[in-house]
Amino acid sequence: MTETSSSTYISPGLQRVAKQAKDHPEWRFTTLAHHIDIDLLREAYRRTRKDGAVGVDGVASAAYAEDLESNLRSLLDRAKSGRYRAPAVRRAYIPKGGGRQRPLGIPTFEDKVLQRAVAMVLEALYEQDFLDCSYGFRPGRSAHGALSALREGVMSLGGGYVIEADIRDCFGALPHDQLRAILSQRMRDGVLTRLIGKWLNAGVLESGHITYPEAGTPQGGVISPLLANVFLHTVLDVWFESEVKPRLRGPAFLVRYADDFVLVFACQDDARRVYQVLPQRFAKYGLTLHPEKTKLLDFQRPGATKDPESFDFLGFTHLWARSRRGFWVVKQQTAKSRLRRALGAVTDWCRRHRHLPVRDQCRTLARKLQGHCGYYGITGNSHALGRYRRGLLTIWRKWLMRRSNAARQPWDWWNNLCQRYALPPAIATHSVLRLSR
């Protein structure tokens, strides 16, 4: 058990589970539910977001907190006795690239708390099994860690051949029987298995009608990312490390963040062989790779190829470029589609709030700029950050000029406004130089 992961456990009991799981990877744990007690539920409540949308019961976090102890004890009793009924998930939609919409499930607040508690118990067990190539929704790991590992791995190989993969509707297509079988290889606690089964079979409420999906993890549920990680750990991570890599001619590595992953190979023949067998591997477990978005790319260092390709991963475009000293390096820049989406969100906000006081608009836009830099502010991405800031200012001015009498204001008015209500600079928050200082 690493120091990073041990800091997330709140009870000596879960620490013992983690140690036993690490020391005995062959064990199957049959008694885990007793670790869910009132103290764990309190901690689960503390970790659950309080500003989320309400579920089908209409109970907000503030109303649930009015009689918190009584509600948590009732929840604990129903969960342990088997009387807990997983409520239907309310479906909403959020914008996605290309004008599409992504379905999002909104569980009830009480359901979120219980899912968080179960996830904390399972995390103590499965964190000891997960491999270093997995970065998504794990304690002490992040998308920036995955991006850093990918860049360092490609640079150490001097380039190579990249399989850019896309699993079609991964969270909504996980087969329930396959997921239960994978979970049973490590965990056979009756209470937890029953709760997970209830969440898998919970209905989805949309337009007043409830449907019961036959596949997929609980949409929007706290436990959904953990279940997907357990599934893909077996389907992809272990398979690649234990079965694929020993058969390759050259070095290769995998970087996965939830259902997004890339495979990098030093030898072209290795990449082609894995590229051909990869769809069959996922089909065996009921998943499908998107045929148009799954590609094999030549990503060798320029000079070995005439026209090096680029690929997108976690919102960044990865490409070869010259460093300030003239060396070829892998750069990670904000993907054009993500930049357009981010500026589109700014346009929509400014259009709907253009009549707010300028000071209030400035505060909100400053938070949007800082949030954008909080994710995309990495080493070598300063130009894209600057484009976002300039685009934000252009959009802000456009909608301010549409206010009454604003169209007759000279440019000096805009320059004075920018000085009075100055936005923060676009800073690379995760820059190597900045962190070293």
Short mmCIF file of C-alpha atoms in Angstrom, two decimals:
data_model
loop_
_atom_site.label_atom_id
_atom_site.label_comp_id
_atom_site.label_asym_id
_atom_site.label_seq_id
_atom_site.Cartn_x
_atom_site.Cartn_y
_atom_site.Cartn_z
CA MET A 1 0.00 0.00 0.00
CA THR A 2 1.50 3.27 -1.10
CA GLU A 3 1.60 6.38 0.99
CA THR A 4 -0.59 8.21 -1.52
CA SER A 5 -3.33 5.62 -1.45
CA SER A 6 -3.20 5.04 2.31
CA SER A 7 -4.00 8.68 2.94
CA THR A 8 -7.48 8.14 1.46
CA TYR A 9 -8.53 5.45 3.90
CA ILE A 10 -10.31 6.66 7.00
CA SER A 11 -10.43 3.56 9.21
CA PRO A 12 -7.94 0.96 10.41
CA GLY A 13 -10.27 -1.71 9.03
CA LEU A 14 -9.97 -0.45 5.47
CA GLN A 15 -6.22 -0.14 5.92
CA ARG A 16 -6.12 -3.82 6.87
CA VAL A 17 -8.19 -4.67 3.78
CA ALA A 18 -5.70 -2.78 1.62
CA LYS A 19 -2.72 -4.55 3.18
CA GLN A 20 -4.31 -7.97 2.85
CA ALA A 21 -5.26 -7.29 -0.77
CA LYS A 22 -1.71 -6.24 -1.58
CA ASP A 23 -0.08 -9.18 0.23
CA HIS A 24 -2.53 -11.77 -1.13
CA PRO A 25 -3.56 -10.95 -4.72
CA GLU A 26 -5.11 -14.43 -5.00
CA TRP A 27 -7.61 -13.92 -2.17
CA ARG A 28 -11.33 -13.46 -2.73
CA PHE A 29 -12.86 -11.23 -0.07
CA THR A 30 -16.22 -12.43 1.25
CA THR A 31 -16.73 -10.14 4.24
CA LEU A 32 -16.43 -6.43 3.48
CA ALA A 33 -19.84 -4.94 4.25
CA HIS A 34 -19.13 -4.71 7.99
CA HIS A 35 -16.68 -1.89 7.19
CA ILE A 36 -19.68 0.24 6.21
CA ASP A 37 -20.71 1.77 9.53
CA ILE A 38 -22.10 5.10 10.61
CA ASP A 39 -18.65 6.71 10.68
CA LEU A 40 -17.98 5.65 7.10
CA LEU A 41 -21.36 7.01 6.02
CA ARG A 42 -20.56 10.32 7.68
CA GLU A 43 -17.31 10.48 5.75
CA ALA A 44 -19.10 9.49 2.56
CA TYR A 45 -21.59 12.30 3.17
CA ARG A 46 -18.73 14.75 3.70
CA ARG A 47 -17.13 13.76 0.39
CA THR A 48 -20.38 13.94 -1.59
CA ARG A 49 -20.96 17.13 -3.56
CA LYS A 50 -23.69 19.27 -2.04
CA ASP A 51 -24.37 21.51 -5.06
CA GLY A 52 -25.52 18.83 -7.51
CA ALA A 53 -28.95 18.60 -9.10
CA VAL A 54 -31.66 16.73 -7.21
CA GLY A 55 -32.76 13.24 -8.19
CA VAL A 56 -36.17 11.74 -8.72
CA ASP A 57 -37.14 12.20 -5.05
CA GLY A 58 -36.58 15.97 -5.19
CA VAL A 59 -34.55 15.93 -1.95
CA ALA A 60 -31.64 18.36 -1.98
CA SER A 61 -28.52 18.04 0.19
CA ALA A 62 -29.67 20.84 2.51
CA ALA A 63 -32.95 19.07 3.26
CA TYR A 64 -31.14 15.77 3.81
CA ALA A 65 -28.76 17.45 6.26
CA GLU A 66 -31.58 18.78 8.46
CA ASP A 67 -31.87 15.36 10.12
CA LEU A 68 -28.55 13.92 9.01
CA GLU A 69 -27.89 11.41 11.78
CA SER A 70 -31.34 9.89 11.56
CA ASN A 71 -31.14 9.71 7.76
CA LEU A 72 -27.71 8.07 7.80
CA ARG A 73 -28.73 5.49 10.40
CA SER A 74 -31.84 4.65 8.42
CA LEU A 75 -29.72 4.33 5.28
CA LEU A 76 -27.26 2.04 7.05
CA ASP A 77 -30.02 -0.19 8.39
CA ARG A 78 -31.72 -0.52 5.00
CA ALA A 79 -28.43 -1.21 3.21
CA LYS A 80 -27.35 -3.94 5.64
CA SER A 81 -30.79 -5.62 5.87
CA GLY A 82 -31.37 -5.70 2.12
CA ARG A 83 -34.37 -3.36 2.27
CA TYR A 84 -32.63 -0.57 0.39
CA ARG A 85 -34.18 0.04 -3.02
CA ALA A 86 -32.06 1.81 -5.61
CA PRO A 87 -34.18 4.68 -6.98
CA ALA A 88 -34.42 5.42 -10.67
CA VAL A 89 -31.87 7.81 -12.14
CA ARG A 90 -33.14 11.04 -13.67
CA ARG A 91 -31.69 11.56 -17.12
CA ALA A 92 -30.38 14.89 -18.36
CA TYR A 93 -28.20 15.84 -21.30
CA ILE A 94 -25.04 17.91 -21.54
CA PRO A 95 -23.49 19.31 -24.75
CA LYS A 96 -20.84 17.27 -26.49
CA GLY A 97 -18.53 18.01 -29.40
CA GLY A 98 -20.01 18.09 -32.89
CA GLY A 99 -23.39 19.34 -31.74
CA ARG A 100 -24.16 16.05 -30.02
CA GLN A 101 -25.39 15.54 -26.48
CA ARG A 102 -24.10 13.19 -23.81
CA PRO A 103 -26.69 11.50 -21.56
CA LEU A 104 -26.09 12.10 -17.87
CA GLY A 105 -27.79 10.35 -14.99
CA ILE A 106 -28.68 12.20 -11.78
CA PRO A 107 -29.09 9.86 -8.77
CA THR A 108 -30.75 10.92 -5.56
CA PHE A 109 -28.54 12.49 -2.92
CA GLU A 110 -28.97 9.55 -0.54
CA ASP A 111 -28.03 7.15 -3.32
CA LYS A 112 -24.85 9.16 -3.95
CA VAL A 113 -23.87 8.87 -0.28
CA LEU A 114 -24.33 5.10 -0.22
CA GLN A 115 -22.51 4.66 -3.53
CA ARG A 116 -19.64 6.73 -2.14
CA ALA A 117 -19.42 4.51 0.93
CA VAL A 118 -19.38 1.30 -1.14
CA ALA A 119 -16.83 2.82 -3.51
CA MET A 120 -14.55 3.66 -0.57
CA VAL A 121 -14.61 0.03 0.59
CA LEU A 122 -14.00 -1.36 -2.90
CA GLU A 123 -11.28 1.20 -3.53
CA ALA A 124 -9.31 -0.13 -0.57
CA LEU A 125 -9.37 -3.54 -2.24
CA TYR A 126 -8.94 -2.78 -5.94
CA GLU A 127 -6.37 0.00 -5.62
CA GLN A 128 -3.87 -2.71 -4.74
CA ASP A 129 -4.61 -4.52 -8.03
CA PHE A 130 -4.70 -1.59 -10.46
CA LEU A 131 -1.60 -1.07 -12.59
CA ASP A 132 0.48 2.05 -13.04
CA CYS A 133 -0.85 2.57 -16.59
CA SER A 134 -4.30 3.49 -15.21
CA TYR A 135 -4.86 7.12 -14.19
CA GLY A 136 -8.59 7.83 -14.27
CA PHE A 137 -10.61 8.37 -11.07
CA ARG A 138 -7.93 7.05 -8.77
CA PRO A 139 -6.57 8.67 -5.57
CA GLY A 140 -3.39 10.62 -6.15
CA ARG A 141 -3.70 10.35 -9.95
CA SER A 142 -5.04 12.71 -12.56
CA ALA A 143 -5.29 13.45 -16.26
CA HIS A 144 -2.11 15.50 -16.02
CA GLY A 145 -0.27 12.44 -14.73
CA ALA A 146 -1.48 10.47 -17.74
CA LEU A 147 -0.39 13.26 -20.11
CA SER A 148 3.03 13.46 -18.49
CA ALA A 149 3.51 9.68 -18.63
CA LEU A 150 2.50 9.62 -22.29
CA ARG A 151 4.87 12.39 -23.27
CA GLU A 152 7.80 10.96 -21.32
CA GLY A 153 7.17 7.48 -22.73
CA VAL A 154 7.07 8.70 -26.33
CA MET A 155 10.19 10.81 -25.83
CA SER A 156 12.06 7.86 -24.31
CA LEU A 157 11.20 5.73 -27.34
CA GLY A 158 12.14 8.52 -29.72
CA GLY A 159 8.69 8.32 -31.24
CA GLY A 160 6.89 5.26 -32.50
CA TYR A 161 3.53 3.96 -33.63
CA VAL A 162 0.42 4.96 -31.75
CA ILE A 163 -2.95 3.24 -31.53
CA GLU A 164 -5.50 5.92 -30.72
CA ALA A 165 -8.58 4.02 -29.52
CA ASP A 166 -12.16 5.00 -28.80
CA ILE A 167 -14.56 2.64 -26.99
CA ARG A 168 -18.08 3.19 -28.22
CA ASP A 169 -20.33 4.20 -25.30
CA CYS A 170 -18.17 2.37 -22.78
CA PHE A 171 -20.06 3.32 -19.62
CA GLY A 172 -23.41 2.60 -21.24
CA ALA A 173 -22.42 -0.70 -22.85
CA LEU A 174 -20.66 -2.67 -20.08
CA PRO A 175 -22.39 -6.08 -19.98
CA HIS A 176 -23.80 -6.76 -16.52
CA ASP A 177 -22.99 -10.48 -16.56
CA GLN A 178 -19.39 -9.88 -17.59
CA LEU A 179 -19.00 -7.16 -14.95
CA ARG A 180 -20.39 -9.41 -12.21
CA ALA A 181 -18.05 -12.20 -13.25
CA ILE A 182 -15.02 -9.91 -13.09
CA LEU A 183 -16.06 -8.53 -9.70
CA SER A 184 -16.52 -12.05 -8.31
CA GLN A 185 -12.89 -12.87 -9.06
CA ARG A 186 -11.86 -10.64 -6.16
CA MET A 187 -14.99 -9.78 -4.15
CA ARG A 188 -17.87 -12.05 -3.09
CA ASP A 189 -19.47 -10.10 -0.29
CA GLY A 190 -23.22 -10.70 -0.43
CA VAL A 191 -24.31 -7.26 0.77
CA LEU A 192 -22.05 -5.33 -1.61
CA THR A 193 -22.85 -7.63 -4.52
CA ARG A 194 -26.56 -7.15 -3.90
CA LEU A 195 -26.22 -3.35 -3.74
CA ILE A 196 -24.20 -3.23 -6.95
CA GLY A 197 -26.80 -5.41 -8.64
CA LYS A 198 -29.56 -3.02 -7.58
CA TRP A 199 -27.68 -0.06 -9.01
CA LEU A 200 -27.04 -1.88 -12.27
CA ASN A 201 -30.75 -2.68 -12.59
CA ALA A 202 -32.07 0.70 -11.45
CA GLY A 203 -34.32 2.36 -14.00
CA VAL A 204 -33.73 5.59 -15.91
CA LEU A 205 -36.45 8.26 -15.75
CA GLU A 206 -36.80 10.34 -18.90
CA SER A 207 -39.82 12.35 -20.05
CA GLY A 208 -41.96 10.73 -17.39
CA HIS A 209 -41.15 7.17 -18.45
CA ILE A 210 -38.84 4.67 -16.73
CA THR A 211 -36.70 2.30 -18.79
CA TYR A 212 -34.46 -0.47 -17.51
CA PRO A 213 -31.19 -0.76 -19.46
CA GLU A 214 -29.72 -4.23 -19.87
CA ALA A 215 -26.12 -2.98 -19.95
CA GLY A 216 -24.02 -0.15 -18.57
CA THR A 217 -22.95 1.16 -15.19
CA PRO A 218 -25.12 3.56 -13.11
CA GLN A 219 -25.14 6.76 -15.14
CA GLY A 220 -23.82 9.67 -13.11
CA GLY A 221 -23.28 7.40 -10.14
CA VAL A 222 -20.29 7.78 -7.85
CA ILE A 223 -19.50 4.09 -8.15
CA SER A 224 -19.65 4.01 -11.96
CA PRO A 225 -16.01 5.07 -12.63
CA LEU A 226 -14.72 2.47 -10.15
CA LEU A 227 -16.75 -0.32 -11.78
CA ALA A 228 -15.48 0.73 -15.21
CA ASN A 229 -11.91 0.74 -13.91
CA VAL A 230 -12.32 -2.78 -12.50
CA PHE A 231 -13.75 -3.97 -15.82
CA LEU A 232 -11.09 -2.36 -18.05
CA HIS A 233 -8.34 -3.44 -15.67
CA THR A 234 -9.09 -7.04 -16.64
CA VAL A 235 -10.09 -6.46 -20.25
CA LEU A 236 -7.19 -4.19 -21.22
CA ASP A 237 -4.54 -3.44 -18.60
CA VAL A 238 -3.74 -6.95 -17.37
CA TRP A 239 -4.16 -8.44 -20.85
CA PHE A 240 -1.70 -5.96 -22.37
CA GLU A 241 0.91 -6.31 -19.62
CA SER A 242 0.78 -10.09 -19.15
CA GLU A 243 -0.17 -11.44 -22.59
CA VAL A 244 0.67 -8.85 -25.22
CA LYS A 245 3.97 -7.30 -24.14
CA PRO A 246 5.85 -10.61 -23.71
CA ARG A 247 5.08 -11.42 -27.37
CA LEU A 248 6.27 -8.10 -28.82
CA ARG A 249 9.57 -7.58 -30.62
CA GLY A 250 10.17 -4.12 -29.16
CA PRO A 251 9.16 -1.98 -26.17
CA ALA A 252 5.61 -0.68 -25.83
CA PHE A 253 3.44 0.93 -23.19
CA LEU A 254 -0.18 1.75 -22.40
CA VAL A 255 -1.69 4.89 -20.87
CA ARG A 256 -5.36 4.73 -19.87
CA TYR A 257 -7.60 7.34 -18.29
CA ALA A 258 -10.99 5.73 -17.58
CA ASP A 259 -12.23 4.62 -21.03
CA ASP A 260 -9.73 6.76 -22.99
CA PHE A 261 -6.42 5.07 -23.80
CA VAL A 262 -3.50 5.03 -26.21
CA LEU A 263 -0.97 2.31 -26.99
CA VAL A 264 2.54 3.23 -28.12
CA PHE A 265 4.94 0.81 -29.85
CA ALA A 266 8.52 1.08 -30.98
CA CYS A 267 8.03 -1.45 -33.82
CA GLN A 268 5.50 -1.05 -36.59
CA ASP A 269 4.86 -4.80 -36.87
CA ASP A 270 3.95 -4.97 -33.17
CA ALA A 271 1.51 -2.07 -33.56
CA ARG A 272 -0.15 -3.66 -36.58
CA ARG A 273 -0.61 -7.01 -34.87
CA VAL A 274 -2.17 -5.46 -31.77
CA TYR A 275 -4.29 -3.12 -33.89
CA GLN A 276 -5.80 -6.15 -35.64
CA VAL A 277 -6.53 -8.13 -32.48
CA LEU A 278 -7.71 -5.24 -30.30
CA PRO A 279 -11.33 -5.14 -31.61
CA GLN A 280 -11.62 -8.89 -31.04
CA ARG A 281 -10.42 -8.53 -27.48
CA PHE A 282 -13.08 -5.94 -26.66
CA ALA A 283 -15.79 -7.81 -28.54
CA LYS A 284 -15.12 -10.81 -26.31
CA TYR A 285 -16.28 -8.67 -23.37
CA GLY A 286 -19.23 -7.05 -25.12
CA LEU A 287 -17.56 -3.76 -26.06
CA THR A 288 -16.99 -2.18 -29.46
CA LEU A 289 -14.20 0.05 -30.70
CA HIS A 290 -15.36 2.91 -32.87
CA PRO A 291 -14.06 1.99 -36.37
CA GLU A 292 -13.60 5.59 -37.50
CA LYS A 293 -12.06 6.94 -34.30
CA THR A 294 -9.69 4.02 -33.64
CA LYS A 295 -6.55 4.62 -35.68
CA LEU A 296 -2.98 3.41 -36.09
CA LEU A 297 -0.69 6.41 -36.50
CA ASP A 298 2.94 6.84 -37.50
CA PHE A 299 4.31 9.06 -34.73
CA GLN A 300 8.03 8.71 -35.30
CA ARG A 301 10.36 11.61 -34.73
CA PRO A 302 10.47 13.89 -37.83
CA GLY A 303 13.28 12.90 -40.14
CA ALA A 304 12.36 9.24 -40.05
CA THR A 305 9.06 10.07 -41.79
CA LYS A 306 8.20 12.81 -44.24
CA ASP A 307 4.98 13.95 -42.67
CA PRO A 308 4.60 13.05 -38.96
CA GLU A 309 1.03 12.64 -37.76
CA SER A 310 -0.65 13.94 -34.63
CA PHE A 311 -3.27 12.51 -32.32
CA ASP A 312 -5.65 13.71 -29.61
CA PHE A 313 -5.79 12.42 -26.05
CA LEU A 314 -7.59 13.92 -23.03
CA GLY A 315 -8.35 17.16 -24.84
CA PHE A 316 -4.79 17.76 -26.09
CA THR A 317 -3.29 17.37 -29.54
CA HIS A 318 0.08 15.60 -29.38
CA LEU A 319 2.54 16.56 -32.10
CA TRP A 320 6.22 16.87 -32.81
CA ALA A 321 7.67 20.41 -32.74
CA ARG A 322 10.99 22.15 -32.32
CA SER A 323 12.00 23.28 -28.85
CA ARG A 324 13.61 26.66 -28.23
CA ARG A 325 16.99 24.97 -28.53
CA GLY A 326 16.07 23.42 -31.84
CA PHE A 327 15.48 19.84 -30.68
CA TRP A 328 12.48 17.75 -31.70
CA VAL A 329 10.13 17.32 -28.75
CA VAL A 330 6.56 16.14 -28.21
CA LYS A 331 4.26 19.08 -27.55
CA GLN A 332 0.77 18.91 -26.11
CA GLN A 333 -1.56 21.69 -27.21
CA THR A 334 -5.24 22.31 -26.61
CA ALA A 335 -7.21 20.38 -29.22
CA LYS A 336 -9.00 22.70 -31.67
CA SER A 337 -12.35 21.09 -30.93
CA ARG A 338 -11.91 21.69 -27.20
CA LEU A 339 -10.90 25.31 -27.76
CA ARG A 340 -13.97 25.89 -29.94
CA ARG A 341 -16.20 24.26 -27.34
CA ALA A 342 -14.73 26.35 -24.52
CA LEU A 343 -15.17 29.61 -26.43
CA GLY A 344 -18.67 28.53 -27.43
CA ALA A 345 -19.55 28.17 -23.76
CA VAL A 346 -18.20 31.69 -23.14
CA THR A 347 -20.33 33.03 -26.01
CA ASP A 348 -23.44 31.40 -24.60
CA TRP A 349 -22.77 32.79 -21.11
CA CYS A 350 -22.05 36.32 -22.31
CA ARG A 351 -25.17 36.33 -24.48
CA ARG A 352 -27.41 35.33 -21.57
CA HIS A 353 -25.75 37.58 -18.96
CA ARG A 354 -24.72 40.65 -20.93
CA HIS A 355 -26.97 42.92 -18.84
CA LEU A 356 -25.34 42.01 -15.54
CA PRO A 357 -23.08 44.65 -13.94
CA VAL A 358 -19.68 44.67 -15.62
CA ARG A 359 -17.96 43.92 -12.32
CA ASP A 360 -20.00 40.72 -11.87
CA GLN A 361 -19.33 39.66 -15.44
CA CYS A 362 -15.61 40.20 -14.94
CA ARG A 363 -15.57 38.01 -11.84
CA THR A 364 -17.32 35.13 -13.59
CA LEU A 365 -15.16 35.37 -16.72
CA ALA A 366 -12.05 35.46 -14.54
CA ARG A 367 -13.14 32.20 -12.91
CA LYS A 368 -13.76 30.67 -16.34
CA LEU A 369 -10.28 31.73 -17.46
CA GLN A 370 -8.66 30.35 -14.32
CA GLY A 371 -10.60 27.10 -14.64
CA HIS A 372 -9.52 26.71 -18.26
CA CYS A 373 -5.88 27.31 -17.31
CA GLY A 374 -6.28 24.92 -14.39
CA TYR A 375 -6.67 22.06 -16.85
CA TYR A 376 -5.03 23.18 -20.10
CA GLY A 377 -2.23 25.16 -18.46
CA ILE A 378 0.64 22.73 -19.05
CA THR A 379 4.19 23.15 -20.30
CA GLY A 380 4.34 24.18 -23.97
CA ASN A 381 0.68 25.20 -24.25
CA SER A 382 1.02 28.93 -23.61
CA HIS A 383 0.05 29.93 -27.16
CA ALA A 384 -3.27 28.08 -26.94
CA LEU A 385 -3.92 29.61 -23.52
CA GLY A 386 -3.31 33.05 -25.00
CA ARG A 387 -5.74 32.31 -27.85
CA TYR A 388 -8.41 31.38 -25.33
CA ARG A 389 -7.90 34.59 -23.34
CA ARG A 390 -7.95 36.77 -26.46
CA GLY A 391 -11.04 34.96 -27.73
CA LEU A 392 -12.75 35.45 -24.37
CA LEU A 393 -12.05 39.19 -24.44
CA THR A 394 -13.32 39.47 -28.03
CA ILE A 395 -16.54 37.67 -27.15
CA TRP A 396 -17.03 39.75 -24.01
CA ARG A 397 -16.63 43.00 -25.95
CA LYS A 398 -19.02 41.82 -28.65
CA TRP A 399 -21.85 41.20 -26.22
CA LEU A 400 -21.15 44.28 -24.11
CA MET A 401 -21.43 46.36 -27.26
CA ARG A 402 -24.93 44.99 -27.78
CA ARG A 403 -26.16 46.61 -24.61
CA SER A 404 -28.14 49.81 -24.94
CA ASN A 405 -25.98 52.82 -25.96
CA ALA A 406 -22.82 50.70 -25.81
CA ALA A 407 -22.54 50.49 -29.59
CA ARG A 408 -21.80 54.25 -29.74
CA GLN A 409 -18.88 54.01 -27.33
CA PRO A 410 -15.37 54.58 -28.79
CA TRP A 411 -12.50 52.11 -28.48
CA ASP A 412 -11.10 54.15 -25.61
CA TRP A 413 -14.13 53.07 -23.60
CA TRP A 414 -13.21 49.41 -24.10
CA ASN A 415 -9.54 49.99 -23.28
CA ASN A 416 -10.44 51.84 -20.08
CA LEU A 417 -12.88 49.08 -19.14
CA CYS A 418 -10.19 46.42 -19.60
CA GLN A 419 -7.87 48.38 -17.32
CA ARG A 420 -10.52 48.88 -14.66
CA TYR A 421 -11.84 45.30 -14.81
CA ALA A 422 -8.66 43.46 -15.74
CA LEU A 423 -8.82 39.73 -16.27
CA PRO A 424 -5.97 37.63 -14.86
CA PRO A 425 -3.23 36.49 -17.25
CA ALA A 426 -3.39 33.07 -18.89
CA ILE A 427 -0.88 31.17 -16.75
CA ALA A 428 0.38 27.63 -17.33
CA THR A 429 -0.60 26.31 -13.91
CA HIS A 430 1.11 22.96 -14.44
CA SER A 431 4.24 24.29 -16.11
CA VAL A 432 7.43 22.43 -15.20
CA LEU A 433 9.30 25.71 -14.76
CA ARG A 434 6.55 27.19 -12.62
CA LEU A 435 6.38 24.12 -10.36
CA SER A 436 10.17 24.00 -10.00
CA ARG A 437 10.16 27.52 -8.59
#
